[in-house]
Coordinates of C-alpha atoms and ligand atoms in Angstrom, one line a residue:
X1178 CA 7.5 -2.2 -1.1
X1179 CA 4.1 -4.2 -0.6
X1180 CA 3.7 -7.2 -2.3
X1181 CA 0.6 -7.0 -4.5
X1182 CA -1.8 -10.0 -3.6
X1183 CA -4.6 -10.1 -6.2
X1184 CA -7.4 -12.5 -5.5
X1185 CA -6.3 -14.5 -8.7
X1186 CA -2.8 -15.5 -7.2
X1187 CA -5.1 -16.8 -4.1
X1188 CA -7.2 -19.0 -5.6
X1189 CA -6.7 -22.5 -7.3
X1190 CA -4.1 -23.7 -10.5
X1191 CA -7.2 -25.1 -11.3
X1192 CA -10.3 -24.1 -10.6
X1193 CA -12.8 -27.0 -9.0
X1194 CA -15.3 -28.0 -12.3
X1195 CA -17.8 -29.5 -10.2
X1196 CA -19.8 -25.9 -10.1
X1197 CA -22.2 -25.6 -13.0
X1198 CA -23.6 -22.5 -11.9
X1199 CA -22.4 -19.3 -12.8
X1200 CA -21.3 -16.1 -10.3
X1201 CA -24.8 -14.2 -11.5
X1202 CA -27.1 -17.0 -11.2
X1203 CA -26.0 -18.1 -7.8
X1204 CA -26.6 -14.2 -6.1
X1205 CA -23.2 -13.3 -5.4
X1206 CA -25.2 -10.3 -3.6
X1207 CA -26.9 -12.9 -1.1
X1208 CA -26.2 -12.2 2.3
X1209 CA -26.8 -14.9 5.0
X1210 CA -30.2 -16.2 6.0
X1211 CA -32.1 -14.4 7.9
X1212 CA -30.5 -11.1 7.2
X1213 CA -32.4 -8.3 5.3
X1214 CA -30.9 -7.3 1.7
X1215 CA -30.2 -3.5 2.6
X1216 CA -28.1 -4.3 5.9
X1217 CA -25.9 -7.1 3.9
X1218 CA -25.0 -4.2 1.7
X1219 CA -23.7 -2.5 4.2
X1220 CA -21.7 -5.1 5.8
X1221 CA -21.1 -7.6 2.8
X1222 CA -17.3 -5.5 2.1
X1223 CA -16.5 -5.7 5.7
X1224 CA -13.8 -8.2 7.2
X1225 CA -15.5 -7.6 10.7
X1226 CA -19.2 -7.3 10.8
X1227 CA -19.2 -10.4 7.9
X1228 CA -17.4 -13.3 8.8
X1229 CA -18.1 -14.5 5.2
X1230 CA -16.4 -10.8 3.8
X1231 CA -13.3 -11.3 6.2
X1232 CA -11.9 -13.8 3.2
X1233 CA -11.7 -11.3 0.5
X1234 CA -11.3 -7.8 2.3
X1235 CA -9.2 -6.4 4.5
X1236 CA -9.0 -3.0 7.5
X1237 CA -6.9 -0.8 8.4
X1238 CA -6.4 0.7 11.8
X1239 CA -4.6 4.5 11.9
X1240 CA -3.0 5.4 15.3
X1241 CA -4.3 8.6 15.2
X1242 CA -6.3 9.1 18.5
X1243 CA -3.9 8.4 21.2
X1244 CA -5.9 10.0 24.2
X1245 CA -7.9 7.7 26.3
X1246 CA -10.5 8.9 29.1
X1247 CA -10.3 5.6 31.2
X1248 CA -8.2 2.5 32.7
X1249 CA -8.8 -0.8 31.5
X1250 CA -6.5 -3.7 33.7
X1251 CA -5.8 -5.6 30.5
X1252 CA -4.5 -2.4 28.5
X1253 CA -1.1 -0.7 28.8
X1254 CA -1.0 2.0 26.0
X1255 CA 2.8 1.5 24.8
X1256 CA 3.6 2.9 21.8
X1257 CA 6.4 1.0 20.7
X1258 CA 5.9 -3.0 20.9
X1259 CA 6.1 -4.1 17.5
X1260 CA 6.5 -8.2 18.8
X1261 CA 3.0 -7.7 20.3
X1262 CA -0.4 -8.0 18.6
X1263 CA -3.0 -6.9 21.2
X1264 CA -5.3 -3.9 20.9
X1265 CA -4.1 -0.8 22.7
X1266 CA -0.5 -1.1 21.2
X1267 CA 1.0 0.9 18.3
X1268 CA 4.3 1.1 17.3
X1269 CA 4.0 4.5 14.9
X1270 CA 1.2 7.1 16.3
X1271 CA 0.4 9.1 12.7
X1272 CA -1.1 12.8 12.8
X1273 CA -4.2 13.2 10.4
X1274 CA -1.4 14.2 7.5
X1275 CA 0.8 11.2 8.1
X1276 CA -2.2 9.1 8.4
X1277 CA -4.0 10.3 5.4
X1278 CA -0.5 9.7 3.1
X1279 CA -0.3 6.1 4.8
X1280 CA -3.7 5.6 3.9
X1281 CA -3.1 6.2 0.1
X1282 CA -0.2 4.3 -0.4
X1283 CA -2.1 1.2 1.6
X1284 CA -5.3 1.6 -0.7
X1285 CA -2.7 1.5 -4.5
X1286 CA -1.0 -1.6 -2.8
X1287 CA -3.7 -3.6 -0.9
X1288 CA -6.7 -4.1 -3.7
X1289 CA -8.2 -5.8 -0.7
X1290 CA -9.1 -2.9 1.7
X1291 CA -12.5 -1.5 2.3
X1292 CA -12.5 -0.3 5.4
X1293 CA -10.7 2.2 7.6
X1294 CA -11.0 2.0 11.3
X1295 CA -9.8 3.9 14.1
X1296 CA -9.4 1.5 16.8
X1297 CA -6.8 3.3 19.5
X1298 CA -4.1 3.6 20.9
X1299 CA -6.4 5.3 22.9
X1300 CA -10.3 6.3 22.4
X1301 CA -11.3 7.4 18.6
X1302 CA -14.4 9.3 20.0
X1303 CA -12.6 10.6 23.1
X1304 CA -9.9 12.0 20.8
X1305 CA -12.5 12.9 18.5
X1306 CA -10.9 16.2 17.0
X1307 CA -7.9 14.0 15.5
X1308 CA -10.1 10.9 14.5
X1309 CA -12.6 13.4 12.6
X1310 CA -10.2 15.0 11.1
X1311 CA -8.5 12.3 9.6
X1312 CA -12.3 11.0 7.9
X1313 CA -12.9 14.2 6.6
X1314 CA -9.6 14.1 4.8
X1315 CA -9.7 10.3 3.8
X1316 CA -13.6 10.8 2.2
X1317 CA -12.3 13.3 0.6
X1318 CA -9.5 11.3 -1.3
X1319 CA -11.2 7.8 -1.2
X1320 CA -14.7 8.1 -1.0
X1321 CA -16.3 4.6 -0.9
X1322 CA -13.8 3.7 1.8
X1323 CA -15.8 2.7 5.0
X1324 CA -15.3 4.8 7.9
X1325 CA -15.6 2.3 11.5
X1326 CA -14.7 3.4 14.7
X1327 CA -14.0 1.6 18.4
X1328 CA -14.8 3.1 21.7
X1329 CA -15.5 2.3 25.2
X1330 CA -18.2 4.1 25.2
X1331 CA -17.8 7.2 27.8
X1332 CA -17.6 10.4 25.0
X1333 CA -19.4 8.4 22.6
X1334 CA -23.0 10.4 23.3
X1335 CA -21.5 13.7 22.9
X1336 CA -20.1 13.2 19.4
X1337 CA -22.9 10.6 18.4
X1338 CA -24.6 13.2 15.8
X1339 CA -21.0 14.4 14.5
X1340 CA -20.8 10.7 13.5
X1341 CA -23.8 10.1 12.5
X1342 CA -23.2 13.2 10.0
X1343 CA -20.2 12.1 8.9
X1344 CA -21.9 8.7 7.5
X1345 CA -19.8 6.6 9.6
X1346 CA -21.6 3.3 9.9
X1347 CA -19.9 1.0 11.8
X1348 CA -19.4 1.6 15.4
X1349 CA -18.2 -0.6 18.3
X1350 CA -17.9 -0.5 21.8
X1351 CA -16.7 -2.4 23.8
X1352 CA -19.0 -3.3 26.9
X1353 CA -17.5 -5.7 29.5
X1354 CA -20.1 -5.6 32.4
X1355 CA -23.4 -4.7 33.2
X1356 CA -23.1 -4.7 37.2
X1357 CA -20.8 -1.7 37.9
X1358 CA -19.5 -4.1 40.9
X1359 CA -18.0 -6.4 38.3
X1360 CA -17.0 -3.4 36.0
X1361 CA -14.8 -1.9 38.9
X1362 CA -13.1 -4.9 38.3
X1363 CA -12.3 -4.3 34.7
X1364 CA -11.7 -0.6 34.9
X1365 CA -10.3 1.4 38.3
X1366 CA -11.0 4.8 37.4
X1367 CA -12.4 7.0 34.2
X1368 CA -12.2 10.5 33.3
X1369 CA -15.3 12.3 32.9
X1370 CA -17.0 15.6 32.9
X1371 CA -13.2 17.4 33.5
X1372 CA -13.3 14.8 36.7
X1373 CA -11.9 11.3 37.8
X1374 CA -13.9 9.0 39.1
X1375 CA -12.6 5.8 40.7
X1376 CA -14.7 2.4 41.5
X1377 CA -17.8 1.3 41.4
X1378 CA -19.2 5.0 41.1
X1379 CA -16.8 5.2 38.1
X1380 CA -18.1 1.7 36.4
X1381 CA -21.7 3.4 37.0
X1382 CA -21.5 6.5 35.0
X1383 CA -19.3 4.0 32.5
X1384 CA -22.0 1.7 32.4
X1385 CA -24.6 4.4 31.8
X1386 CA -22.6 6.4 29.0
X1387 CA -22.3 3.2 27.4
X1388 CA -25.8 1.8 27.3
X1389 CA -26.9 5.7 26.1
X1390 CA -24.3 5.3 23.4
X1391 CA -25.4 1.8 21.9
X1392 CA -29.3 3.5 22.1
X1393 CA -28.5 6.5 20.1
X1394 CA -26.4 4.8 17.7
X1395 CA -29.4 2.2 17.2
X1396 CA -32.0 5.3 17.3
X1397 CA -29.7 6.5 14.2
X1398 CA -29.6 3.0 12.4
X1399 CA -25.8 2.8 12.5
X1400 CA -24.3 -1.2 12.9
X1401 CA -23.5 -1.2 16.6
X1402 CA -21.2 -3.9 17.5
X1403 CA -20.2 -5.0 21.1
X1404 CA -16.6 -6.0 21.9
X1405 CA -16.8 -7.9 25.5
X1406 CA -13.3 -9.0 26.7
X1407 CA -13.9 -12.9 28.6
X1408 CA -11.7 -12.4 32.0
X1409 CA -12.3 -15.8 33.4
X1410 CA -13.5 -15.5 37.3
X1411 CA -14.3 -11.7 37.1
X1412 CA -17.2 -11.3 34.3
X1413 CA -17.1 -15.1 32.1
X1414 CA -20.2 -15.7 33.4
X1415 CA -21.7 -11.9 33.3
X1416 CA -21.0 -12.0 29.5
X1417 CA -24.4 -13.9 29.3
X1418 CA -26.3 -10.9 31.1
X1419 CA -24.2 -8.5 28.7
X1420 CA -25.0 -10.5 25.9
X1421 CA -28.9 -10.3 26.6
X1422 CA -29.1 -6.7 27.4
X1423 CA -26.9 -5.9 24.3
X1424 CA -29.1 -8.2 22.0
X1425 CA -32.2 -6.4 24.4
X1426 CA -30.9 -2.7 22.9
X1427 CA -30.7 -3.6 19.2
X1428 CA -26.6 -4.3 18.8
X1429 CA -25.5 -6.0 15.7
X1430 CA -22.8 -8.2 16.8
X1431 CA -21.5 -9.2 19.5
X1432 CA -17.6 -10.0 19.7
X1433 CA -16.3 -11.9 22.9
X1434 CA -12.6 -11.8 23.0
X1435 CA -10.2 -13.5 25.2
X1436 CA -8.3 -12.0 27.6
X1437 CA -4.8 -11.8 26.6
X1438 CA -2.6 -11.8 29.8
X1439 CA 1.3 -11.6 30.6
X1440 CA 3.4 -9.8 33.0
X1441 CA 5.7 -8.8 30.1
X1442 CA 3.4 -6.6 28.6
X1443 CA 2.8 -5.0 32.1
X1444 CA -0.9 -4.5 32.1
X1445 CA -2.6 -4.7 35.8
X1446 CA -4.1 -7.9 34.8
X1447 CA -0.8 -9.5 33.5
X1448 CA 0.9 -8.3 36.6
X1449 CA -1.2 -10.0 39.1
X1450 CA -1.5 -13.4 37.3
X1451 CA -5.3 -13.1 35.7
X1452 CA -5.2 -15.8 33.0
X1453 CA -7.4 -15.2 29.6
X1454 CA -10.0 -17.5 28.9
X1455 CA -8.8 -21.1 26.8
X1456 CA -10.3 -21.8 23.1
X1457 CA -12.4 -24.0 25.1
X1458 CA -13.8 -21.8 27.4
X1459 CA -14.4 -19.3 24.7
X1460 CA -16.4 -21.7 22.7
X1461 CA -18.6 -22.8 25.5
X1462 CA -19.6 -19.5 26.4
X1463 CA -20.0 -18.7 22.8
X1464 CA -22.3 -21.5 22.3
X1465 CA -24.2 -20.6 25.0
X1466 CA -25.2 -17.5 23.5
X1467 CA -27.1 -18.9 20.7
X1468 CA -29.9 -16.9 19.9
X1469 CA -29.2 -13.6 21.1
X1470 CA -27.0 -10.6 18.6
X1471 CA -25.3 -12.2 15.6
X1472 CA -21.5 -13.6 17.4
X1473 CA -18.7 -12.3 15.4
X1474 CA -16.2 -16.1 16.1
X1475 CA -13.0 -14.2 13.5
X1476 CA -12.0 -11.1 15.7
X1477 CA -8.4 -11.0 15.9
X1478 CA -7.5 -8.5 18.4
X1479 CA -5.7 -6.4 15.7
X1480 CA -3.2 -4.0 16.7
X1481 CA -4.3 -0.2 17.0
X1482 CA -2.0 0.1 13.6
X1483 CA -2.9 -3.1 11.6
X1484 CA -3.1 -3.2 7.8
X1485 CA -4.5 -6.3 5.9
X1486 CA -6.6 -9.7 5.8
X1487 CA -7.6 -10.2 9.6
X1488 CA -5.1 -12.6 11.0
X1489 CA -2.3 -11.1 8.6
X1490 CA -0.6 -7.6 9.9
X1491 CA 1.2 -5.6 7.1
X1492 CA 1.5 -2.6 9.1
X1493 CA 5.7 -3.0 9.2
X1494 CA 5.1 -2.4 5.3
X1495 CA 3.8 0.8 5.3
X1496 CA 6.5 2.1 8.2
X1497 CA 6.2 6.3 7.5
X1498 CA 9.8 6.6 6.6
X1499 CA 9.5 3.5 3.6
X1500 CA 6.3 5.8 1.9
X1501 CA 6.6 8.7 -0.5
X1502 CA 6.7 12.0 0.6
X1503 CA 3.3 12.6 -1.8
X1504 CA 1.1 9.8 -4.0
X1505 CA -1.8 10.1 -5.7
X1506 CA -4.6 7.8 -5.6
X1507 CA -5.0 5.4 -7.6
X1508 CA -8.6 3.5 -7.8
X1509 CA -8.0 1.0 -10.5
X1510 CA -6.7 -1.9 -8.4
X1511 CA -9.0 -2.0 -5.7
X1512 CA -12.1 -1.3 -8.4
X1513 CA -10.6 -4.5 -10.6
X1514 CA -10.6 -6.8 -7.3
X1515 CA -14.0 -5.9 -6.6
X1516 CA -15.3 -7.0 -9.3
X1517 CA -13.1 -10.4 -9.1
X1518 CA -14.9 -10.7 -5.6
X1519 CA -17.9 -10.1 -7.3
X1520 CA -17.8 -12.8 -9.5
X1521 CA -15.9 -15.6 -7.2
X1522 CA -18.5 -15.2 -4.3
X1523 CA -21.4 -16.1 -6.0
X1524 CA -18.9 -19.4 -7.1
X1525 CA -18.2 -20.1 -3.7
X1526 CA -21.7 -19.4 -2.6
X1527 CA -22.7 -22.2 -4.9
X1528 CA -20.4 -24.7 -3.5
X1529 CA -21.0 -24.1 0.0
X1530 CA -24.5 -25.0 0.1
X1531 CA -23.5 -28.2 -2.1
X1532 CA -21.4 -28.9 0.7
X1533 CA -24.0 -28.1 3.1
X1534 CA -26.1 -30.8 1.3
X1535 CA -23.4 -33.3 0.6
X1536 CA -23.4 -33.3 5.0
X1537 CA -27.0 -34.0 5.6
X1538 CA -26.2 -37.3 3.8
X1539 CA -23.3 -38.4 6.5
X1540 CA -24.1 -39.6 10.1
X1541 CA -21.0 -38.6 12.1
X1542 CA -20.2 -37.2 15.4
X1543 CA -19.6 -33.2 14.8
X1544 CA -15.9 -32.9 14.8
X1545 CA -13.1 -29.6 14.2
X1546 CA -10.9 -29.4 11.0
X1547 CA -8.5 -26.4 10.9
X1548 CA -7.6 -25.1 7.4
X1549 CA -4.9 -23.2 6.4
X1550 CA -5.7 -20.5 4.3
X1551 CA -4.0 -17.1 2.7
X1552 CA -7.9 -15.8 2.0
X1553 CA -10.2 -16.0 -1.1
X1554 CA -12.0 -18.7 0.8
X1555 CA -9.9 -21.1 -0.5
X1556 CA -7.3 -23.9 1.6
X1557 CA -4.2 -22.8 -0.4
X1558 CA -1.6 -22.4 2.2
X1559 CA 1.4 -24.7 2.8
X1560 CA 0.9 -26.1 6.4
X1561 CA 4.5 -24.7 7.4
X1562 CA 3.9 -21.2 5.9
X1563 CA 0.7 -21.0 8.5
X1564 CA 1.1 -18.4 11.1
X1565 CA -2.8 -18.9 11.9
X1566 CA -5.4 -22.2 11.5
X1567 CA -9.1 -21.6 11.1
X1568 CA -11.3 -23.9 12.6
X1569 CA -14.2 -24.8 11.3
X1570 CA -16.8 -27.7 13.2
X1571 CA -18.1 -29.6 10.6
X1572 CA -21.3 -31.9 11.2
X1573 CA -24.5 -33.2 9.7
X1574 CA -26.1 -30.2 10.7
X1575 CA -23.1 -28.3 8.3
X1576 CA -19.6 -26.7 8.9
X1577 CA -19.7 -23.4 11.4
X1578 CA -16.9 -21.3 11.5
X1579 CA -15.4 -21.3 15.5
X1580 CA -12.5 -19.7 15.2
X1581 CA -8.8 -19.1 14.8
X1582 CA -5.7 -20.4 16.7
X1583 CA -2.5 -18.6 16.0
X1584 CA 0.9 -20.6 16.0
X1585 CA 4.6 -19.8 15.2
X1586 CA 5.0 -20.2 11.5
X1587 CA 6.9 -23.6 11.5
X1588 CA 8.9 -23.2 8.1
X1589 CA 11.6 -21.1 8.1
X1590 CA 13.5 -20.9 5.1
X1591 CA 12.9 -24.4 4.4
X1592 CA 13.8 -25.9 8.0
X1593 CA 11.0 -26.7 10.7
X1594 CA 11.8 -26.6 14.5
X1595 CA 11.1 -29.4 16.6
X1596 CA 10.1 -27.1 19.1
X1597 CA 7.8 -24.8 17.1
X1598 CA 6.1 -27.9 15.9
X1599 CA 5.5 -28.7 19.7
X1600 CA 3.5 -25.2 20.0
X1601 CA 1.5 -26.0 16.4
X1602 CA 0.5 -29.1 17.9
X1603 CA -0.6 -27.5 21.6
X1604 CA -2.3 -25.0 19.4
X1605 CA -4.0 -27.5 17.1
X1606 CA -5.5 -29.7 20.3
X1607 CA -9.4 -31.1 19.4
X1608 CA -8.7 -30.8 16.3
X1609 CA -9.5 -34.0 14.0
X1610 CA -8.1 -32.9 10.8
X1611 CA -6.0 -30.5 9.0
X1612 CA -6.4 -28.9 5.4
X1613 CA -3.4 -27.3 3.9
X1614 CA -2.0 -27.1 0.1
X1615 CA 1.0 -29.2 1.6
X1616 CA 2.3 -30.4 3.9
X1617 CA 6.1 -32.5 3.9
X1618 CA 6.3 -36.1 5.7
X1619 CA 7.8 -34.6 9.4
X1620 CA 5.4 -32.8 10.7
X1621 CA 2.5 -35.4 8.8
X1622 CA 3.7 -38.1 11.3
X1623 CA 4.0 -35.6 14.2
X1624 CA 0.4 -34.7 13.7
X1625 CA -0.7 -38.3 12.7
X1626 CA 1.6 -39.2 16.4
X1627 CA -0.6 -36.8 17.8
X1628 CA -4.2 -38.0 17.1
X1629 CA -4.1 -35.3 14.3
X1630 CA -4.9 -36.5 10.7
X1631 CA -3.2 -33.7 7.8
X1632 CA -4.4 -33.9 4.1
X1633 CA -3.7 -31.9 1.1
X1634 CA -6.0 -34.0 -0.7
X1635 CA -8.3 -30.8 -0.8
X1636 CA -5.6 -28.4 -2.0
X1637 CA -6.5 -24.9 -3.4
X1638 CA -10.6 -26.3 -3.3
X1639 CA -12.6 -24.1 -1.3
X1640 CA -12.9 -24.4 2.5
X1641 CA -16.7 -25.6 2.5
X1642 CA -16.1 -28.2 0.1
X1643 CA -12.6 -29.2 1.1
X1644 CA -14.1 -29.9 4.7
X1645 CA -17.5 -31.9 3.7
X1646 CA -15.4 -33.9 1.4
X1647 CA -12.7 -34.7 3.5
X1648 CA -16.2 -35.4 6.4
X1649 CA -17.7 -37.5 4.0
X1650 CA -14.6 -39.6 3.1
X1651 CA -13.7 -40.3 6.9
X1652 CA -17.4 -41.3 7.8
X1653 CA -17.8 -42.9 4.6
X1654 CA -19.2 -46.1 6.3
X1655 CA -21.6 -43.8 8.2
X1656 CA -23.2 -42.3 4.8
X1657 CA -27.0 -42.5 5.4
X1658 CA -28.7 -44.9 2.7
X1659 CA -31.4 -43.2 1.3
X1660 CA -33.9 -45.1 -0.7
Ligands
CLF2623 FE1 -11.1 -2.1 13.0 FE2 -12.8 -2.9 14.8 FE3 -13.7 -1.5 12.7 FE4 -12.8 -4.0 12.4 S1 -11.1 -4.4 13.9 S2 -12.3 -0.8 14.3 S3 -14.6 -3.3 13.6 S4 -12.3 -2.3 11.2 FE5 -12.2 -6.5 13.8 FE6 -9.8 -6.3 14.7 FE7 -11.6 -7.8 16.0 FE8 -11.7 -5.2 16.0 S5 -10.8 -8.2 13.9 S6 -10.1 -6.3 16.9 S7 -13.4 -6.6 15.6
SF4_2624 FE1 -6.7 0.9 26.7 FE2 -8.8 1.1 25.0 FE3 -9.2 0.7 27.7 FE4 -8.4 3.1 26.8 S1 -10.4 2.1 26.4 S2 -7.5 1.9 28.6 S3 -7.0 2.5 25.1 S4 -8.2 -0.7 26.2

């Protein structure tokens, strides 16, 4: 069954001395700058609306609501693809009862999880009677679970006050145009009113129902967050109107997410050849952005049936036929790791802004480090036991999370493939450094062959301080002199 991961087996054999200050004295309840005390409650425990939270606590996505009321070109709603990892695909659709038993046994096994989402394989507010149900029944047996939903958006102002009622806080939708021109791009035809529409007079009434939607959820104070998929040459460069109009109407975040293309997984986008959007391109049009809604940089696309830490999918864990036919809840484990995440944040809170100072003292070029990291915040994964890197960019200014970059894990069993190393390095390109627990001398002098230093120098230390340390060492001769 699920191997129990406790935030004590993530962090360090020994814990970095250099803090003096203790978890209650540095505010483990702080949220980031700038963001008021009662909305960082509300998102401090989620993996997706806090980029710092997605280190300690992990989602869940039910297949539940398998309707859908519209076409997007990049989705294909299989239900069976287990290899792929793309919203939209679900390899066990659960009824309400299935669901609520898979919840259970998730919540005794995974101290981490703290919030339930119902993210597909179709629309959780078009398919509203089987997503509701499946709350009602999960508040009722785990009560300080949090209840998110995802949506494009067409149904969502007919069951706004439903949701509202039922507490549900979190709420995405995702938004990929503002011109219906460019959105009958995107989506060929949507089901409305007991009618299909097709075109541009389809993207109109999507566009409509969807600006509505985000109002009435704002009106109602619930966290609206905006998932925009980046389809290079169709709306890369709307995103930027999208992103002002959303930040205009009072969203919360704003997620862009690559376009994920192939003719194998027969979407109308992968059929005719559309390519996604490179890290690259991402990151400019991230950084673009600057200034409007709060960017969300973590997403990882999860599958409509993911369980875990964001970038780790445990859903083949909790399969229906390896649970028990009945299981009580149990709170104890995930009440015990809350209170260990409690007391480590306001640690690591502590030594992130020492790194943050530590920085302002170097005069160096901004560069990327990627860190490999099983979560707690800490760089405590082997570099061949990675099947993700995070990057951080790390400069004077301080060390900004950018992103991820997924890669074939390159140990297996204690052997590494030339060729999977090939794909770690493509997937690693820009970077300047790496930051892993370990790392053995073959794939060192690939990554040293290709331009790419690797340390473990900063094993088990958290990621902030790992990075300005390892910054401050390389630009060592650069280290302002102050007087
Ligand atoms: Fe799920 Fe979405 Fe809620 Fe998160 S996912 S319904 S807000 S609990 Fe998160 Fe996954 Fe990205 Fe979605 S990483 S795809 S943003
Ligand atoms: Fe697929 Fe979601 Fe689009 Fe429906 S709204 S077609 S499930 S991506």
């Amino acid at each position: 069954m699920a191997q129990i991961i406790t935030l004590e087996s993530l962090l360090a054999p020994a814990a970095d001395p250099a803090s003096g200050c203790t978890a209650s004295a540095c505010g483990s309840q702080q949220g980031p700058a700038g963001m008021a005390a009662d909305v960082w409650e509300r998102v401090k425990d989620h993996p997706c609306y806090a980029e710092e939270a997605h280190h300690y606590f992990a989602r869940m996505h039910v297949a539940v609501a398998p309707a859908c009321n519209i076409q997007c070109n990049y989705c294909n709603r299989k239900y069976d693809c287990a290899n792929e990892s793309r919203p939209g695909v679900v390899s066990e659709k659960l009824t309400p009862d299935q669901a609520v038993r898979k919840i259970i046994a998730v919540a005794n096994s995974v101290p981490q999880l703290s919030v339930l989402g119902v993210a597909g394989p179709g629309d959780a507010v078009y398919d509203w009677r089987h997503t509701a149900e499946t709350f009602r029944r999960v508040q009722a047996a785990i009560p300080d679970l949090r209840l998110c939903i995802s949506t494009n958006g067409l149904a969502l102002p007919d069951h706004i006050d439903a949701i509202a009622a039922m507490g549900i806080d979190h709420v995405t939708i995702t938004i990929n145009f503002i011109d219906p021109e460019i959105g009958a791009r995107i989506h060929p035809w949507i089901f409305h009113n007991h009618q299909r529409f097709t075109g541009i007079e389809a993207a109109r009434i999507l566009h409509e129902r969807q600006m509505l939607g985000l109002e009435m959820l704002v009106a109602r104070g619930i966290l609206a967050k905006i998932n925009s998929v980046m389809i290079p040459g169709v709306n890369d460069a709307h995103l930027v109107e999208v992103n002002r109009v959303v930040t205009q109407k009072g969203a919360f975040l704003h997620n862009i997410m690559p376009l994920i293309s192939d003719p194998a997984h027969g979407t109308a986008f992968g059929l005719s050849g559309q390519r996604g959007p490179t890290p690259a391109e991402l990151k400019t049009l991230q950084d673009s952005l600057a200034g409007g809604a709060n960017l969300m940089r973590h997403c990882r696309q999860c599958r409509a049936d993911a369980v875990g830490l964001l970038g780790e999918d445990r859903g083949q864990e909790f399969n229906l036929d390896q649970l028990p036919a009945e299981t009580a809840y149990d709170p104890a484990p995930r009440a015990t790791y809350r209170e260990l995440v409690a007391e480590t944040r306001g640690e690591h809170a502590a030594h992130r802004e020492a790194a943050r100072d530590d920085l302002a003292a170097v005069d160096a070029p901004a560069v990327l480090v990627a860190i490999a990291t099983r979560g707690g915040g800490r760089i405590n994964q082997h570099f061949g036991h990675a099947q993700e890197f995070q990057v951080y960019e790390v400069s004077p200014d301080g060390i900004r999370f950018i992103g991820h970059r997924r890669v074939e894990q390159y140990c297996q069993s204690g052997w590494g493939e030339d060729a999977t190393l090939d794909g770690v390095l493509a997937a690693l390109a820009g970077v300047a450094c790496v930051l892993v627990a370990k790392i053995g001398d073959c794939p060192r002098n690939s990554l040293t062959g290709a331009g790419i230093e690797a340390s473990q120098d900063h094993a088990y230390d958290w990621i902030e301080s790992g990075i300005a340390a390892w910054y401050a060492q390389r630009y060592r001769s650069t280290v302002r002199l102050t007087a």
